[in-house]
């Protein structure tokens, strides 16, 4: 095998440069095709990650635990006890990166000017910082300082609509556990920035303050938990359900089905693009290689006349294609890497304004190269392209030396 | 004398659509070790067909061909390729060389296919190129060699494997008179010095007059076969 490679490699390499125009065209077809596949994959991956992040890093958990009935009727009537026993042990195990407990109830917020509906979240600031980006998105004032903080943090747009600001007071009304309407004044201590819908919907206060207000002692509405990748989610959900049989435990695939679908759909898009580009590339490659083989019929006849076995002729032509397409693949990878490097600070979708949020992404797409994907797509393109050239190569090896040489005599 | 080639009743038919063309009609021919033979005859008489059959490039329709006593008509494609590689040296009319390889690499290519190791290969390739008078041109590619020089490289390559026989099909057809005479003198000299067996298809009188065995083929059959002394052996 090695000695054969040493025999054929120089021959194949030099043959590549006999028709530089065709070689360059083939390299460009493969290079640009792969570049578009890789760039597309990077872009869609960034978009899909951004979309997943905007969903998962605000208030939705990768896995959410509620009392039975809460999802249909999110009131304090459907509350649960803080995690304990098997459930707590599992949540604190290495299977999970982090988790947070919250009280989450529908509320009415009232300023001097306006009354608006919100979702009031009673949060433990330390845990919340690990599960959500909102604590780090405070643009004015501060985030909650502890579980018993009596201040409230509101979204930027909500503050504008309420015509209030940091330091002013708002009144919140919620339905308490005993059914009566409880109300309490909060000082606005911070204003956070987020997608518009989130800014309008959520208000954050210390969990103990909200528990007292609603009269549920140490009861909570939900636990949100994160494990990292989505791959093991179904298995983790099953284990959690076993640990806490009485609770309603769901992954974000069921809680936020649209966002989850968008995230997975992008992977399908990448594959579709891959196959489309690949089909176009294959047509070009097979065409040029067939032409190349046809032009060199006489030479393949000579190689066989000199005593080269047909197999080895096939191997030689396949080796030429492998080298040729290999150069194209290298070009595609380099182009794609350069393209990603051209946006070190991410691709700013600011020009889309709030439009980007509507399609589920953040303002800035952070492009990053996934080496495994790059390797996989490049290898796939390489292998498939070489396979596509096996047909022309086979034709070359089937040349009858006599007929090929007879053609020479003409 | 040892027989290098033995043809018995070799027949070759080509089918062209519905027409049956008989290119060889029962050829009996023995080539002995050390022969320097010309196979002469008009165009279309079957010279190429016979050479191809002897060289294992094509199978006869009927008959037997033995190379150094081994029947070759029943060999499969791979065995025929090996036979061509080790036992036969070919010199064709034109386009003999692999264009992307230099003179010495063209010769070495055969030895590489045979599995000869690098040092021995290079030494042997240089030796045969010296034998054909191409010292100093080893690293030129075919495009930068004259027609005569290219044919000499082809002869050198044919000799490299020390084959049982060198088959040359109209080797001088594309050469001018002087170059053609040099080439035939070269082959004659190699036959003298190294004892290499040559069989050359040709209708070139310059070639025929310099061979020691004179075979004539006509319409697919051997019509005359005479041995004679060379009038004068001019040095190359
Ligand atoms: N591949 C082929 N198909 C059909 N007929 C052929 C083929 N090759 C040779 N012939 C015929 O066989 C005869 C002998 O041809 P060839 O051996 O090439 O003669 P020469 O080499 O003496 O000119 C000719 O009539 C030629 O037309
Ligand atoms: Mg002929």
XYZ file of C-alpha atoms and ligand atoms in Angstrom:
674
model
C 0.000 0.000 0.000
C 2.708 2.493 0.981
C 4.860 1.626 -2.023
C 1.835 2.038 -4.264
C 1.164 5.445 -2.797
C 4.755 6.406 -3.374
C 4.374 5.240 -6.959
C 1.104 7.002 -7.672
C 1.211 10.104 -5.511
C 3.709 12.100 -7.610
C 1.960 10.964 -10.783
C -1.457 11.999 -9.479
C -0.220 15.311 -8.112
C 1.504 16.287 -11.353
C -1.486 15.229 -13.414
C -3.568 17.732 -11.465
C -1.582 20.610 -12.876
C -1.677 19.530 -16.501
C -4.909 21.378 -17.054
C -4.606 24.206 -14.540
C -7.809 25.884 -15.671
C -9.931 22.828 -15.019
C -8.107 22.092 -11.784
C -8.669 25.631 -10.551
C -12.349 25.523 -11.530
C -12.881 22.255 -9.678
C -11.045 23.563 -6.616
C -13.172 26.719 -6.671
C -16.409 24.743 -7.025
C -15.522 22.566 -4.046
C -13.990 25.426 -2.034
C -16.819 27.906 -2.492
C -19.448 25.188 -2.047
C -17.949 24.014 1.226
C -17.406 27.608 2.338
C -21.107 28.311 1.864
C -22.049 25.145 3.736
C -19.756 25.941 6.660
C -20.688 29.640 6.839
C -24.343 28.772 6.686
C -23.875 26.228 9.443
C -22.042 28.764 11.624
C -24.695 31.410 11.047
C -27.648 29.125 11.678
C -25.954 27.627 14.688
C -25.368 31.104 16.128
C -28.964 32.022 15.409
C -30.301 28.855 16.917
C -28.093 29.221 20.005
C -29.114 32.847 20.372
C -32.749 31.880 20.078
C -32.345 29.093 22.608
C -30.436 31.396 24.923
C -33.007 34.175 24.777
C -35.583 31.586 25.729
C -33.632 29.657 28.332
C -31.670 32.496 29.861
C -34.612 34.686 30.725
C -37.221 32.897 32.789
C -37.762 29.530 31.130
C -35.827 26.602 32.575
C -34.387 23.760 30.590
C -36.391 21.590 32.933
C -39.255 23.027 34.987
C -40.861 21.483 38.042
C -44.311 22.559 39.191
C -47.121 21.286 41.311
C -49.734 19.347 39.347
C -52.176 21.784 37.748
C -49.936 24.862 37.925
C -49.289 25.042 34.187
C -53.027 25.148 33.485
C -53.817 27.504 36.341
C -50.696 29.370 37.488
C -51.870 30.567 40.909
C -50.552 30.044 44.425
C -53.251 27.440 44.931
C -51.052 25.119 42.875
C -47.917 25.427 44.911
C -45.292 22.952 45.982
C -42.833 22.525 48.834
C -39.172 23.416 48.267
C -37.223 20.433 46.858
C -36.228 17.913 49.500
C -35.183 14.282 49.784
C -34.480 12.395 46.517
C -35.449 15.374 44.376
C -33.086 17.754 46.128
C -30.295 15.201 45.991
C -30.705 14.707 42.257
C -30.907 18.450 41.575
C -27.727 19.005 43.552
C -25.910 16.127 41.816
C -23.414 16.655 39.005
C -26.141 15.875 36.453
C -27.305 19.458 36.893
C -25.346 22.649 36.581
C -27.735 24.713 38.623
C -31.342 25.195 39.701
C -33.486 27.901 41.279
C -36.790 28.020 43.150
C -39.341 30.755 42.480
C -42.771 31.948 43.354
C -44.489 32.997 40.167
C -47.952 34.550 40.176
C -50.091 36.778 38.051
C -50.289 40.341 39.424
C -51.488 43.839 38.710
C -48.970 46.673 38.937
C -50.187 50.168 39.599
C -48.342 53.469 39.301
C -49.722 56.941 39.762
C -50.646 56.938 36.086
C -51.390 53.443 34.969
C -52.424 49.915 35.918
C -50.941 46.977 33.976
C -50.897 43.164 34.286
C -47.535 41.512 35.050
C -46.119 38.233 36.234
C -44.554 38.696 39.653
C -41.559 36.498 40.316
C -40.315 35.947 43.835
C -36.631 35.180 43.354
C -33.588 34.179 45.380
C -30.990 36.545 43.854
C -27.982 34.240 44.241
C -29.683 31.279 42.554
C -31.318 33.563 40.007
C -27.992 34.941 38.824
C -27.002 31.415 37.773
C -30.141 30.615 35.805
C -30.988 33.927 34.151
C -29.216 36.813 32.433
C -31.773 39.325 33.722
C -29.866 40.064 36.978
C -26.892 41.100 34.828
C -29.030 43.235 32.516
C -29.925 45.881 35.076
C -29.454 49.237 33.353
C -30.594 51.527 36.121
C -30.461 51.008 39.893
C -29.615 47.516 41.203
C -30.843 43.960 41.222
C -32.418 42.384 44.300
C -30.015 42.098 47.198
C -31.529 39.117 49.022
C -34.488 36.756 49.376
C -36.185 39.245 51.695
C -35.506 42.347 49.608
C -38.610 44.495 49.647
C -37.726 46.390 46.477
C -38.912 45.484 42.987
C -37.056 45.232 39.656
C -39.058 46.068 36.536
C -38.434 45.921 32.785
C -37.332 49.041 30.904
C -40.412 49.237 28.718
C -42.802 48.613 31.610
C -41.180 51.430 33.587
C -41.688 53.719 30.619
C -45.340 52.731 30.260
C -45.971 53.139 33.994
C -44.183 56.506 33.858
C -42.246 55.538 36.956
C -38.505 55.278 37.727
C -35.984 54.026 40.241
C -36.760 55.336 43.706
C -40.503 55.666 43.096
C -43.150 53.372 44.478
C -45.566 51.045 42.723
C -48.357 48.938 44.182
C -48.767 45.260 43.372
C -51.949 43.260 43.774
C -51.987 39.455 43.832
C -54.407 36.763 44.807
C -53.245 35.270 48.120
C -53.515 31.630 49.225
C -56.705 32.276 51.167
C -58.346 33.806 48.085
C -58.366 37.443 49.115
C -56.645 40.127 47.052
C -53.393 41.063 48.775
C -51.626 44.288 47.971
C -48.317 45.832 48.850
C -46.247 48.868 47.861
C -42.756 48.251 46.476
C -39.965 50.662 45.817
C -38.595 50.380 42.278
C -34.929 49.528 42.904
C -33.814 48.465 39.415
C -34.696 48.491 35.738
C -33.636 45.605 33.483
C -33.245 45.390 29.687
C -34.447 42.333 27.751
C -36.549 41.530 24.703
C -39.562 43.813 24.734
C -42.048 41.111 25.653
C -39.971 40.090 28.662
C -39.541 43.710 29.753
C -43.312 44.126 29.751
C -44.192 40.863 31.399
C -41.977 40.304 34.430
C -41.470 41.983 37.783
C -38.957 40.607 40.314
C -39.094 40.828 44.097
C -37.434 38.898 46.933
C -38.907 35.394 47.270
C -39.585 35.745 50.997
C -41.374 39.047 50.461
C -43.655 37.457 47.845
C -44.218 34.369 50.021
C -45.326 36.607 52.868
C -47.503 38.696 50.581
C -49.304 35.624 49.195
C -49.396 33.845 52.544
C -47.875 30.566 51.378
C -45.158 30.229 54.069
C -42.199 28.492 52.372
C -44.256 27.272 49.400
C -42.961 27.860 45.875
C -44.431 27.826 42.346
C -41.589 26.318 40.400
C -38.073 24.992 40.247
C -36.102 25.702 37.074
C -33.083 23.477 36.430
C -30.268 23.421 33.876
C -28.139 20.471 32.770
C -26.293 21.996 29.811
C -26.883 20.199 26.538
C -30.337 19.154 25.402
C -29.250 15.621 24.546
C -29.862 14.028 27.929
C -33.060 15.932 28.697
C -35.602 13.121 28.220
C -33.582 10.815 30.473
C -33.150 13.483 33.163
C -36.864 14.306 33.089
C -37.630 10.629 33.609
C -35.253 10.430 36.581
C -36.710 13.552 38.154
C -40.235 12.192 37.765
C -39.164 9.039 39.541
C -37.615 11.077 42.368
C -40.723 13.245 42.759
C -43.732 11.296 41.511
C -46.314 13.820 42.685
C -44.922 16.773 40.713
C -45.372 17.961 37.138
C -41.920 17.823 35.508
C -41.413 19.019 31.928
C -38.548 19.914 29.620
C -38.589 23.181 27.702
C -39.537 21.197 24.594
C -43.085 20.993 26.015
C -43.147 24.303 27.904
C -41.825 26.425 25.027
C -42.568 24.191 22.021
C -42.204 26.972 19.436
C -38.783 28.067 20.614
C -37.678 24.470 20.905
C -38.890 23.745 17.371
C -37.012 26.772 15.987
C -33.858 25.575 17.680
C -34.089 22.078 16.219
C -35.404 23.215 12.844
C -32.168 25.072 12.159
C -30.256 21.836 12.286
C -32.536 20.470 9.577
C -31.900 23.613 7.520
C -28.167 23.106 7.743
C -28.518 19.544 6.513
C -30.826 20.571 3.667
C -28.376 23.244 2.573
C -25.559 20.746 2.801
C -27.292 18.309 0.492
C -28.386 20.976 -1.979
C -24.929 22.471 -2.266
C -23.481 19.031 -2.409
C -25.737 17.965 -5.287
C -24.675 21.042 -7.274
C -21.032 20.410 -6.519
C -21.274 16.747 -7.457
C -22.723 17.572 -10.877
C -19.846 19.965 -11.578
C -17.205 17.599 -10.317
C -18.444 14.515 -12.148
C -18.644 16.528 -15.345
C -15.121 17.885 -15.239
C -13.657 14.569 -14.121
C -15.448 12.691 -16.902
C -14.004 15.157 -19.381
C -10.558 14.769 -17.875
C -10.763 10.981 -18.101
C -12.067 11.044 -21.645
C -9.229 13.278 -22.805
C -6.694 10.924 -21.322
C -8.082 7.635 -22.623
C -4.893 7.042 -24.580
C -2.765 7.545 -21.519
C -4.766 5.094 -19.429
C -4.357 2.629 -22.307
C -0.610 3.195 -22.192
C -0.462 2.641 -18.422
C -2.238 -0.674 -18.868
C -0.140 -1.654 -21.879
C 2.934 -1.101 -19.738
C 1.624 -3.611 -17.229
C -0.353 -1.562 -14.718
C -3.292 -3.576 -13.407
C -6.753 -2.078 -14.039
C -7.271 -1.811 -10.279
C -4.216 0.341 -9.951
C -5.401 2.636 -12.753
C -8.671 3.073 -10.854
C -6.678 3.797 -7.723
C -4.558 6.380 -9.529
C -7.550 8.300 -10.861
C -9.287 8.124 -7.468
C -6.112 9.440 -5.864
C -6.075 12.373 -8.279
C -9.651 13.225 -7.299
C -8.852 12.831 -3.616
C -5.972 15.295 -3.893
C -7.904 17.693 -6.095
C -10.968 17.757 -3.865
C -8.768 17.804 -0.787
C -7.259 21.089 -1.959
C -10.780 22.437 -2.558
C -11.904 21.314 0.899
C -8.885 23.012 2.489
C -9.739 26.197 0.605
C -13.362 26.030 1.796
C -12.318 25.545 5.425
C -9.836 28.438 5.270
C -12.425 30.727 3.662
C -14.994 29.810 6.301
C -12.539 30.373 9.163
C -11.594 33.761 7.710
C -15.258 34.684 7.345
C -15.943 33.867 10.985
C -12.835 35.786 12.059
C -14.114 38.818 10.192
C -16.763 39.208 12.928
C -14.849 38.843 16.195
C -17.486 40.845 18.068
C -20.377 38.957 16.628
C -22.749 39.824 13.850
C -24.815 42.807 14.950
C -28.433 42.452 13.993
C -29.121 45.912 15.375
C -30.229 47.076 11.942
C -33.156 44.678 12.267
C -34.058 46.447 15.500
C -36.740 44.674 17.441
C -37.385 42.588 14.320
C -34.625 40.210 15.347
C -36.392 39.570 18.624
C -39.545 38.625 16.795
C -37.752 35.793 15.076
C -36.395 34.748 18.409
C -32.807 35.887 18.308
C -30.812 38.365 20.312
C -29.340 41.547 18.885
C -25.919 40.088 18.309
C -25.170 36.687 16.848
C -21.915 35.392 18.251
C -20.317 33.342 15.477
C -18.239 30.522 16.665
C -16.619 27.575 14.967
C -17.640 24.163 16.136
C -14.581 22.055 15.204
C -16.563 18.820 15.235
C -19.126 20.220 12.773
C -16.412 21.648 10.556
C -14.593 18.350 10.488
C -17.792 16.422 9.852
C -19.075 18.596 6.989
C -15.639 18.835 5.368
C -15.094 15.115 5.589
C -18.578 14.471 4.264
C -18.007 16.746 1.274
C -14.617 15.212 0.658
C -15.747 11.595 0.851
C -18.927 12.170 -1.161
C -17.066 14.086 -3.862
C -14.449 11.389 -4.183
C -17.226 8.800 -4.394
C -18.797 10.868 -7.166
C -15.568 10.678 -9.137
C -15.340 6.906 -8.823
C -17.595 6.553 -11.815
C -15.268 8.479 -14.149
C -12.341 6.629 -12.576
C -13.983 3.306 -13.302
C -14.388 4.293 -16.915
C -10.687 5.037 -17.051
C -9.782 1.620 -15.690
C -12.135 -0.112 -18.152
C -10.310 1.326 -21.145
C -9.062 -1.484 -23.358
C -5.364 -0.833 -23.960
C -5.608 -1.930 -27.598
C -8.450 0.424 -28.424
C -6.851 3.247 -26.489
C -3.547 2.777 -28.259
C -5.284 2.407 -31.631
C -6.759 5.833 -31.022
C -3.191 7.067 -30.612
C -2.197 5.881 -34.068
C -4.818 7.988 -35.801
C 18.109 -22.260 -29.994
C 15.526 -21.385 -27.342
C 12.090 -20.298 -28.529
C 10.981 -17.052 -26.887
C 7.674 -16.858 -28.746
C 5.720 -19.728 -30.266
C 2.530 -18.986 -32.209
C 0.452 -21.898 -33.463
C -2.626 -21.380 -35.636
C -3.225 -17.885 -34.275
C -6.476 -16.518 -35.662
C -8.093 -13.180 -34.871
C -11.491 -12.050 -36.042
C -12.968 -8.621 -35.444
C -16.676 -8.025 -35.644
C -17.612 -4.726 -37.173
C -21.385 -4.654 -36.824
C -22.485 -7.640 -38.899
C -19.247 -7.857 -40.863
C -16.609 -10.324 -39.749
C -13.037 -9.113 -40.372
C -10.307 -11.757 -40.300
C -7.195 -9.886 -39.193
C -5.072 -13.040 -38.627
C -5.710 -16.334 -40.434
C -3.804 -19.069 -38.646
C -0.338 -17.641 -38.019
C 2.475 -20.081 -37.148
C 5.607 -18.257 -36.023
C 8.530 -18.932 -33.724
C 10.839 -16.175 -32.500
C 14.124 -17.409 -31.090
C 16.249 -15.923 -28.375
C 18.459 -13.182 -29.804
C 16.411 -12.680 -32.962
C 16.464 -9.241 -34.560
C 13.389 -9.595 -36.734
C 11.227 -7.325 -38.830
C 7.559 -8.062 -39.478
C 6.820 -6.362 -42.775
C 3.655 -6.004 -44.782
C 1.316 -3.431 -46.182
C -1.030 -1.415 -44.045
C -3.909 -3.548 -42.769
C -2.047 -6.837 -43.210
C -2.293 -7.712 -39.505
C 1.076 -6.601 -38.077
C -0.330 -4.688 -35.118
C -2.872 -7.394 -34.408
C -0.152 -10.051 -34.246
C 2.137 -7.935 -32.056
C -0.733 -7.183 -29.676
C -1.579 -10.878 -29.414
C 2.055 -11.827 -28.709
C 2.406 -9.007 -26.183
C -0.701 -10.014 -24.247
C -2.529 -6.787 -25.082
C -5.267 -8.637 -26.919
C -6.517 -12.216 -27.017
C -6.572 -14.208 -30.263
C -9.861 -15.752 -31.346
C -8.178 -19.138 -31.798
C -4.743 -20.678 -31.536
C -1.933 -20.890 -29.040
C 0.754 -18.391 -28.036
C 3.581 -19.327 -25.698
C 6.073 -16.901 -24.173
C 9.160 -18.719 -22.885
C 7.104 -21.900 -22.989
C 4.115 -20.559 -21.017
C 0.710 -20.460 -22.694
C -0.697 -16.931 -22.413
C -4.024 -17.092 -24.248
C -5.886 -18.335 -21.173
C -4.491 -15.771 -18.718
C -6.831 -13.332 -16.945
C -6.496 -9.543 -17.133
C -4.219 -9.225 -14.102
C -1.948 -12.057 -15.189
C -1.705 -10.484 -18.651
C -0.791 -7.136 -17.071
C 1.966 -8.856 -15.090
C 3.164 -10.636 -18.234
C 3.406 -7.312 -20.084
C 5.209 -5.775 -17.152
C 7.859 -8.456 -16.693
C 8.263 -10.294 -19.979
C 7.454 -7.805 -22.731
C 8.973 -4.465 -23.667
C 6.786 -2.288 -25.872
C 7.826 0.511 -28.195
C 4.839 2.093 -29.915
C 4.690 4.363 -32.892
C 3.968 7.499 -30.846
C 2.796 8.748 -27.465
C 4.923 6.219 -25.677
C 5.697 8.211 -22.594
C 3.796 9.417 -19.560
C 3.818 13.185 -20.149
C 4.100 14.291 -16.513
C 7.131 12.134 -15.775
C 10.726 12.913 -16.746
C 12.766 10.526 -18.900
C 14.308 8.777 -15.923
C 10.951 8.658 -14.094
C 9.299 7.087 -17.131
C 11.864 4.303 -17.021
C 11.691 4.006 -13.258
C 7.902 3.783 -13.356
C 8.114 0.244 -14.778
C 10.633 -0.796 -12.154
C 8.476 0.754 -9.459
C 5.490 -1.248 -10.686
C 7.706 -4.332 -10.465
C 8.539 -3.470 -6.862
C 12.262 -2.806 -7.348
C 13.605 -0.779 -4.435
C 14.575 2.862 -4.921
C 18.365 2.754 -5.155
C 18.477 -0.214 -7.516
C 15.713 1.348 -9.571
C 17.480 4.646 -10.077
C 20.758 2.903 -10.928
C 19.076 0.629 -13.470
C 17.153 3.520 -15.057
C 20.343 5.538 -15.483
C 22.123 2.518 -16.891
C 19.554 1.880 -19.636
C 19.325 5.589 -20.461
C 23.097 5.540 -20.915
C 22.708 2.433 -23.105
C 20.429 4.400 -25.457
C 22.691 7.449 -25.443
C 20.535 9.793 -23.382
C 23.014 10.608 -20.653
C 22.425 14.150 -19.427
C 18.784 14.292 -20.558
C 17.448 12.137 -17.725
C 15.452 14.878 -16.052
C 13.692 16.251 -19.113
C 10.002 15.725 -19.559
C 8.829 14.217 -22.886
C 7.605 17.580 -24.188
C 11.175 18.854 -24.051
C 12.656 15.890 -25.943
C 12.776 15.484 -29.727
C 10.791 12.694 -31.418
C 13.927 10.567 -31.757
C 14.908 11.143 -28.141
C 11.401 10.186 -27.019
C 11.644 6.907 -28.936
C 15.000 6.253 -27.294
C 13.436 6.742 -23.878
C 10.745 4.266 -24.958
C 13.459 1.768 -25.943
C 15.237 2.339 -22.642
C 12.001 1.738 -20.770
C 11.346 -1.425 -22.792
C 14.793 -2.713 -21.809
C 14.605 -1.766 -18.145
C 12.811 -4.893 -16.973
C 15.186 -7.178 -18.998
C 12.193 -8.559 -20.890
C 12.077 -11.769 -22.909
C 11.299 -9.761 -26.034
C 10.915 -6.160 -27.167
C 7.941 -5.606 -29.484
C 8.128 -2.427 -31.540
C 5.151 -1.332 -33.642
C 6.277 1.022 -36.420
C 8.844 2.643 -34.114
C 10.276 4.845 -36.890
C 7.024 5.900 -38.560
C 7.096 9.410 -37.117
C 10.835 10.014 -37.489
C 12.873 11.617 -40.263
C 15.348 9.421 -42.168
C 18.457 10.254 -40.180
C 16.728 9.856 -36.805
C 15.050 6.647 -37.939
C 18.410 5.189 -39.015
C 20.002 6.169 -35.710
C 17.195 4.498 -33.798
C 17.385 1.253 -35.784
C 21.185 1.239 -35.449
C 20.754 1.689 -31.705
C 18.386 -1.276 -31.446
C 20.644 -3.366 -33.641
C 23.579 -2.511 -31.373
C 21.604 -3.432 -28.251
C 20.689 -6.743 -29.877
C 24.394 -7.358 -30.549
C 25.736 -6.294 -27.199
C 23.002 -7.415 -24.800
C 21.395 -10.189 -26.847
C 17.949 -8.620 -26.461
C 15.332 -10.200 -28.735
C 13.497 -7.717 -30.993
C 10.400 -8.086 -33.162
C 9.513 -4.945 -35.128
C 6.399 -4.377 -37.184
C 7.276 -2.009 -39.988
C 6.843 -1.208 -43.618
C 9.891 1.011 -43.576
C 12.541 -0.302 -46.016
C 15.302 1.348 -43.924
C 14.332 -0.809 -40.972
C 13.829 -3.985 -42.969
C 17.272 -3.740 -44.575
C 18.913 -3.654 -41.155
C 17.237 -6.714 -39.640
C 18.718 -10.164 -39.620
C 15.386 -11.937 -39.900
C 12.842 -10.851 -42.378
C 9.210 -11.956 -41.867
C 6.536 -10.877 -44.328
C 2.840 -10.903 -43.490
C 0.059 -10.381 -45.976
C -3.677 -10.458 -45.439
C -3.338 -12.062 -42.014
C -0.924 -14.843 -42.971
C 2.885 -15.225 -42.973
C 4.034 -15.394 -46.599
C 7.801 -15.485 -46.186
C 10.342 -15.794 -43.376
C 14.049 -15.658 -44.175
C 17.202 -15.213 -42.164
C 20.136 -13.439 -43.696
C 23.426 -11.855 -42.812
C 23.427 -8.080 -42.503
C 25.126 -6.475 -45.495
C 27.201 -4.275 -43.221
C 26.862 -3.447 -39.544
C 27.362 0.273 -39.263
C 28.043 1.500 -35.767
C 25.423 3.798 -34.356
N -10.362 -2.991 -33.405
C -10.606 -3.405 -34.685
N -11.863 -3.583 -35.092
C -12.119 -4.010 -36.342
N -11.186 -4.277 -37.233
C -9.909 -4.109 -36.891
C -9.547 -3.666 -35.591
N -8.196 -3.580 -35.498
C -7.740 -3.982 -36.737
N -8.764 -4.283 -37.546
C -8.639 -4.775 -38.891
O -7.766 -5.872 -38.897
C -6.901 -5.797 -39.999
C -5.465 -5.802 -39.564
O -5.193 -4.583 -38.894
P -3.781 -4.229 -38.247
O -3.321 -5.394 -37.463
O -3.926 -2.928 -37.553
O -2.867 -4.063 -39.547
P -1.442 -3.342 -39.683
O -0.923 -3.083 -38.325
O -0.628 -4.336 -40.447
O -1.686 -2.097 -40.444
C -7.282 -4.576 -40.786
O -8.160 -4.961 -41.826
C -8.028 -3.720 -39.799
O -9.018 -2.961 -40.437
Mg -0.388 -1.246 -37.427
